[in-house]
Amino acid sequence: MTDFVMPQIDPALLPPSVRYGLSDTLPWLGRMRAANPVLRDPFGMHHVFTYAEVQQALADPGTFSSDPSHVMPQAAAELSAGMLAVMDPPAHTKVRRIASAAFTPKRVKDLNDRIAQIAEELLDAAPGDEFDFVTAFSQYLPLVVVSELLGIPKTDLPQFIAWTEALLQVTVPNPNDAAEMDAAMQAAMFGPLVQMQQYMAGLCAELRANPRDGFISDLLQAEVDGERLADHEAVNLAIQLLQAGHITSASVLANFVLRLGEHPGVEARLRADPALIPAAVDEALRFTPPVPRLQRFTTTDTELGGVAIPAKSMVFLSLLSANHDEKVFANPDAFDIDRGAARNLTFGHGIHYCFGAALAKTEAKFGIEALLRRYSSIEVLTGEPVEFYESELFTPKSVRVRVRRA
């Protein structure tokens, strides 16, 4: 057996740590867009930094597949059957159509009053005038909303918080490193995702036997062209909605408050005119997408941005970099709520546009409205630097705030 030899890497091509934010990362991404818009690293993985090429790959699921079984063991891929984010047509088409029959725009709209009520309840319970915004509010608002949507008992929420913490520690393994791949496989087979699957499987079995009002019951009963979801597909789709509706939305809220701390003029404008909040949410989503990059796997030899990419290659599409591409967004590293950020790629593009995008935006809108209504000022305390998870999600671990009640 040949020992694995770590290849030499030019330090200038290594991304900076995001542990304390994006102050080093955004300039580095700018250099990558200029010099290496599509970069092949020494491990044979490709990294795509420019908006045009990221959008091109997202629009071509036939070439840039979402299915990890192209490069990873089939057993790992089977654990994600039914998760829209890692499926290709025709299976993706079937699952999305059935899911859309249950998760309608009306269902999201009907949640508006409840989201606002949950936000007020969480602020009622906030511990004094100084607290951790993450643990008191941004982590719980979307979790309570999506748990009620899915029918998860409130007493089980601490367990989901623990699973989330574990998932935020997960990083993408190097497929050329046998030890890393084995560790990733073990995590997939026995880690928090499997524990969540076991929990949701029990809930789905209960609801299939005793249907009641709610999304999962509707999902299990939903039918398109005579087809329904298999139990494991329903379980994994519910988990994906739980993850997207919880972790993603929690990140959006926490990062939004950080932007307000950096731009007090924006906070003043939003207080004066709450109708600007949706545009501010869009800009926050562009500026700090909670999922900074997506994985794709090539099904055939192809070319992107003039760079040849062999079949069965792992390709990372940087949504963060695409959202800061100066060819698309003027002065992209500035937080500007007037820019009109509809072109951002935060929720993807094409057939994989995020299933829960409307819910995430709705939660952010009502969460921010409640904060600005309840507090006359929100100060982000800067005594300790804000620390972020160094994972496949960009979200702060803690945001200490001092508030003044209105």
mmCIF file of C-alpha atoms in Angstrom, residues 264-277 337 372-373 375-376:
data_model
loop_
_atom_site.group_PDB
_atom_site.id
_atom_site.type_symbol
_atom_site.label_atom_id
_atom_site.label_comp_id
_atom_site.label_asym_id
_atom_site.label_seq_id
_atom_site.Cartn_x
_atom_site.Cartn_y
_atom_site.Cartn_z
ATOM 1 C CA PRO A 264 -26.468 52.103 12.718
ATOM 2 C CA GLY A 265 -27.790 54.260 9.885
ATOM 3 C CA VAL A 266 -29.505 51.192 8.424
ATOM 4 C CA GLU A 267 -31.134 50.418 11.755
ATOM 5 C CA ALA A 268 -32.462 53.986 11.945
ATOM 6 C CA ARG A 269 -33.884 53.731 8.416
ATOM 7 C CA LEU A 270 -35.619 50.440 9.169
ATOM 8 C CA ARG A 271 -37.171 51.886 12.318
ATOM 9 C CA ALA A 272 -38.441 54.875 10.351
ATOM 10 C CA ASP A 273 -39.732 52.742 7.493
ATOM 11 C CA PRO A 274 -40.324 49.034 8.291
ATOM 12 C CA ALA A 275 -41.349 48.498 4.658
ATOM 13 C CA LEU A 276 -37.596 48.469 3.915
ATOM 14 C CA ILE A 277 -37.035 45.324 6.011
ATOM 15 C CA ILE A 337 -30.059 47.823 1.313
ATOM 16 C CA LEU A 372 -37.190 46.820 16.202
ATOM 17 C CA ARG A 373 -40.660 47.174 17.703
ATOM 18 C CA TYR A 375 -36.278 47.680 21.470
ATOM 19 C CA SER A 376 -35.425 51.302 20.813
#
